PDB file of C-alpha atoms in Angstrom:
ATOM      1  CA  MET A   1      68.271 -60.386  76.743  1.00 92.00           C
ATOM      2  CA  ILE A   2      71.407 -58.778  78.046  1.00 94.00           C
ATOM      3  CA  ILE A   3      70.563 -57.770  81.853  1.00 95.00           C
ATOM      4  CA  ALA A   4      74.191 -56.832  82.640  1.00 96.00           C
ATOM      5  CA  LYS A   5      77.605 -55.530  81.124  1.00 97.00           C
ATOM      6  CA  LEU A   6      80.468 -56.201  83.170  1.00 98.00           C
ATOM      7  CA  LYS A   7      83.959 -54.843  82.892  1.00 97.00           C
ATOM      8  CA  ALA A   8      86.993 -56.659  84.105  1.00 95.00           C
ATOM      9  CA  ASP A   9      89.783 -54.999  86.072  1.00 95.00           C
ATOM     10  CA  GLN A  10      93.516 -55.808  86.132  1.00 93.00           C
ATOM     11  CA  ASN A  11      92.881 -58.455  89.084  1.00 94.00           C
ATOM     12  CA  GLY A  12      90.238 -60.255  86.907  1.00 93.00           C
ATOM     13  CA  ILE A  13      87.321 -58.839  89.230  1.00 96.00           C
ATOM     14  CA  LEU A  14      84.290 -58.334  87.045  1.00 97.00           C
ATOM     15  CA  ARG A  15      81.916 -55.088  87.868  1.00 97.00           C
ATOM     16  CA  GLY A  16      78.600 -53.819  86.349  1.00 97.00           C
ATOM     17  CA  GLN A  17      75.229 -52.880  86.802  1.00 96.00           C
ATOM     18  CA  LEU A  18      72.439 -55.381  86.428  1.00 95.00           C
ATOM     19  CA  LYS A  19      69.241 -53.590  85.176  1.00 91.00           C
ATOM     20  CA  SER A  20      65.749 -54.650  85.206  1.00 87.00           C
ATOM     21  CA  LEU A  21      62.131 -53.217  85.311  1.00 87.00           C
ATOM     22  CA  ILE A  22      61.879 -53.346  88.889  1.00 83.00           C
ATOM     23  CA  GLY A  23      65.307 -51.862  90.036  1.00 85.00           C
ATOM     24  CA  SER A  24      69.147 -52.257  89.560  1.00 90.00           C
ATOM     25  CA  ALA A  25      72.119 -53.754  91.440  1.00 91.00           C
ATOM     26  CA  ASP A  26      75.764 -53.066  91.278  1.00 94.00           C
ATOM     27  CA  LEU A  27      77.296 -56.502  90.749  1.00 96.00           C
ATOM     28  CA  VAL A  28      80.942 -57.649  91.506  1.00 97.00           C
ATOM     29  CA  PHE A  29      82.068 -61.218  90.396  1.00 98.00           C
ATOM     30  CA  LYS A  30      85.219 -62.182  92.236  1.00 97.00           C
ATOM     31  CA  PRO A  31      87.332 -64.968  91.188  1.00 96.00           C
ATOM     32  CA  MET A  32      87.658 -68.061  93.525  1.00 96.00           C
ATOM     33  CA  ASP A  33      90.452 -70.535  94.119  1.00 94.00           C
ATOM     34  CA  ALA A  34      87.960 -73.396  94.771  1.00 94.00           C
ATOM     35  CA  GLY A  35      84.422 -74.149  94.127  1.00 94.00           C
ATOM     36  CA  ALA A  36      82.624 -71.827  92.115  1.00 97.00           C
ATOM     37  CA  ASP A  37      84.854 -69.823  89.432  1.00 97.00           C
ATOM     38  CA  TYR A  38      83.114 -66.608  90.609  1.00 98.00           C
ATOM     39  CA  SER A  39      81.465 -65.458  93.963  1.00 97.00           C
ATOM     40  CA  ILE A  40      79.015 -63.083  93.097  1.00 97.00           C
ATOM     41  CA  ARG A  41      78.161 -60.134  95.584  1.00 96.00           C
ATOM     42  CA  HIS A  42      76.138 -56.918  95.540  1.00 92.00           C
ATOM     43  CA  GLU A  43      78.746 -53.922  95.671  1.00 90.00           C
ATOM     44  CA  GLY A  44      78.889 -52.804  99.264  1.00 85.00           C
ATOM     45  CA  ILE A  45      77.366 -55.882 100.777  1.00 85.00           C
ATOM     46  CA  GLU A  46      79.461 -58.471 101.875  1.00 80.00           C
ATOM     47  CA  SER A  47      76.848 -61.445 101.427  1.00 87.00           C
ATOM     48  CA  GLU A  48      77.097 -63.691  98.573  1.00 93.00           C
ATOM     49  CA  ILE A  49      74.103 -63.281  96.245  1.00 95.00           C
ATOM     50  CA  GLY A  50      75.373 -65.860  93.584  1.00 96.00           C
ATOM     51  CA  ALA A  51      78.183 -67.727  92.035  1.00 98.00           C
ATOM     52  CA  ALA A  52      79.369 -68.743  88.423  1.00 98.00           C
ATOM     53  CA  TRP A  53      81.027 -71.761  87.077  1.00 98.00           C
ATOM     54  CA  ALA A  54      83.072 -71.991  83.955  1.00 97.00           C
ATOM     55  CA  LYS A  55      81.572 -74.244  80.847  1.00 97.00           C
ATOM     56  CA  ASP A  56      82.398 -74.750  77.360  1.00 95.00           C
ATOM     57  CA  LYS A  57      79.576 -75.237  74.336  1.00 93.00           C
ATOM     58  CA  ASP A  58      80.960 -76.221  70.990  1.00 92.00           C
ATOM     59  CA  GLY A  59      84.263 -74.519  71.762  1.00 91.00           C
ATOM     60  CA  LYS A  60      82.734 -71.236  73.058  1.00 92.00           C
ATOM     61  CA  PRO A  61      83.601 -70.775  77.013  1.00 94.00           C
ATOM     62  CA  PHE A  62      80.754 -68.975  79.092  1.00 97.00           C
ATOM     63  CA  TRP A  63      79.853 -69.060  82.839  1.00 98.00           C
ATOM     64  CA  SER A  64      76.806 -70.498  83.889  1.00 98.00           C
ATOM     65  CA  VAL A  65      75.422 -68.039  86.618  1.00 98.00           C
ATOM     66  CA  ARG A  66      73.126 -68.687  89.766  1.00 97.00           C
ATOM     67  CA  LEU A  67      71.646 -65.536  91.297  1.00 96.00           C
ATOM     68  CA  ASN A  68      69.616 -65.800  94.656  1.00 94.00           C
ATOM     69  CA  ASP A  69      68.386 -63.507  97.178  1.00 87.00           C
ATOM     70  CA  PRO A  70      65.633 -63.914  99.936  1.00 85.00           C
ATOM     71  CA  PHE A  71      63.276 -61.607  98.190  1.00 83.00           C
ATOM     72  CA  LEU A  72      63.311 -63.502  94.784  1.00 84.00           C
ATOM     73  CA  ALA A  73      60.653 -66.217  94.469  1.00 88.00           C
ATOM     74  CA  ARG A  74      63.305 -68.273  93.080  1.00 91.00           C
ATOM     75  CA  PRO A  75      67.090 -68.183  91.989  1.00 93.00           C
ATOM     76  CA  VAL A  76      67.712 -66.625  88.684  1.00 93.00           C
ATOM     77  CA  ASN A  77      69.863 -68.570  86.081  1.00 96.00           C
ATOM     78  CA  CYS A  78      71.925 -66.695  83.353  1.00 96.00           C
ATOM     79  CA  ALA A  79      74.915 -66.999  81.333  1.00 98.00           C
ATOM     80  CA  LEU A  80      78.099 -64.951  81.168  1.00 98.00           C
ATOM     81  CA  PHE A  81      79.700 -64.530  77.865  1.00 97.00           C
ATOM     82  CA  GLN A  82      82.766 -62.373  76.844  1.00 95.00           C
ATOM     83  CA  SER A  83      82.057 -59.684  74.458  1.00 94.00           C
ATOM     84  CA  ASP A  84      83.030 -60.304  71.010  1.00 91.00           C
ATOM     85  CA  LYS A  85      82.634 -56.424  70.161  1.00 92.00           C
ATOM     86  CA  GLU A  86      84.237 -55.016  73.403  1.00 92.00           C
ATOM     87  CA  ASP A  87      87.486 -55.917  74.870  1.00 90.00           C
ATOM     88  CA  GLY A  88      87.435 -56.765  78.757  1.00 90.00           C
ATOM     89  CA  VAL A  89      83.537 -56.632  78.640  1.00 96.00           C
ATOM     90  CA  PHE A  90      81.342 -59.425  79.520  1.00 97.00           C
ATOM     91  CA  ASN A  91      77.570 -59.603  78.994  1.00 97.00           C
ATOM     92  CA  LEU A  92      75.208 -61.344  81.600  1.00 97.00           C
ATOM     93  CA  VAL A  93      72.267 -62.896  79.562  1.00 96.00           C
ATOM     94  CA  TRP A  94      68.991 -64.208  80.752  1.00 95.00           C
ATOM     95  CA  ASN A  95      66.305 -66.000  78.753  1.00 91.00           C
ATOM     96  CA  ARG A  96      63.047 -66.965  79.954  1.00 83.00           C
ATOM     97  CA  ARG A  97      62.456 -70.721  79.934  1.00 78.00           C
ATOM     98  CA  GLU A  98      59.084 -71.830  78.417  1.00 73.00           C
ATOM     99  CA  GLY A  99      57.503 -74.236  80.903  1.00 66.00           C
ATOM    100  CA  LYS A 100      54.864 -76.765  79.662  1.00 61.00           C
ATOM    101  CA  GLN A 101      51.864 -74.221  80.564  1.00 58.00           C
ATOM    102  CA  ASP A 102      53.567 -71.573  78.311  1.00 52.00           C
ATOM    103  CA  LYS A 103      53.843 -74.069  75.552  1.00 57.00           C
ATOM    104  CA  ALA A 104      50.298 -75.074  75.886  1.00 57.00           C
ATOM    105  CA  ARG A 105      49.168 -71.422  75.652  1.00 56.00           C
ATOM    106  CA  SER A 106      51.186 -70.666  72.606  1.00 57.00           C
ATOM    107  CA  GLY A 107      49.888 -73.590  71.018  1.00 61.00           C
ATOM    108  CA  ALA A 108      53.744 -75.355  70.705  1.00 56.00           C
TER     109      ALA A 108
END
C-alpha cells in the first residue's frame, strides 16, 4: 500500500505527505553524509522521526525506512521505491506483516 508520494528537489531532499485513516504528516527526507542515507523529519519540526537506508534486491534499489514517534505503539517499517512512471517521484510503501496469530486465524 502506498502511504506517501515524495518528490525530490534539486538538493536531493524528498518531500511529501504521508496519509492514513487517522491523519497525515508532511515528511522531509534529508540526505545524510554518515550513518543512515536519509534523516526523516516532520515538516516544521526539528526532531528526527525516522531514517532510511539504501538497499538492493534483485538489482533494484530501494530504501528501508523506519518511522518512530512516542505516540506510536511501535516503530513502523516501510520501503521507499523510485516510481517507474513519474520522474523524481518516490513511493513510500507499507505492508502489514502477518504474525503467527494472523496466520492461524486465516488457516494458513
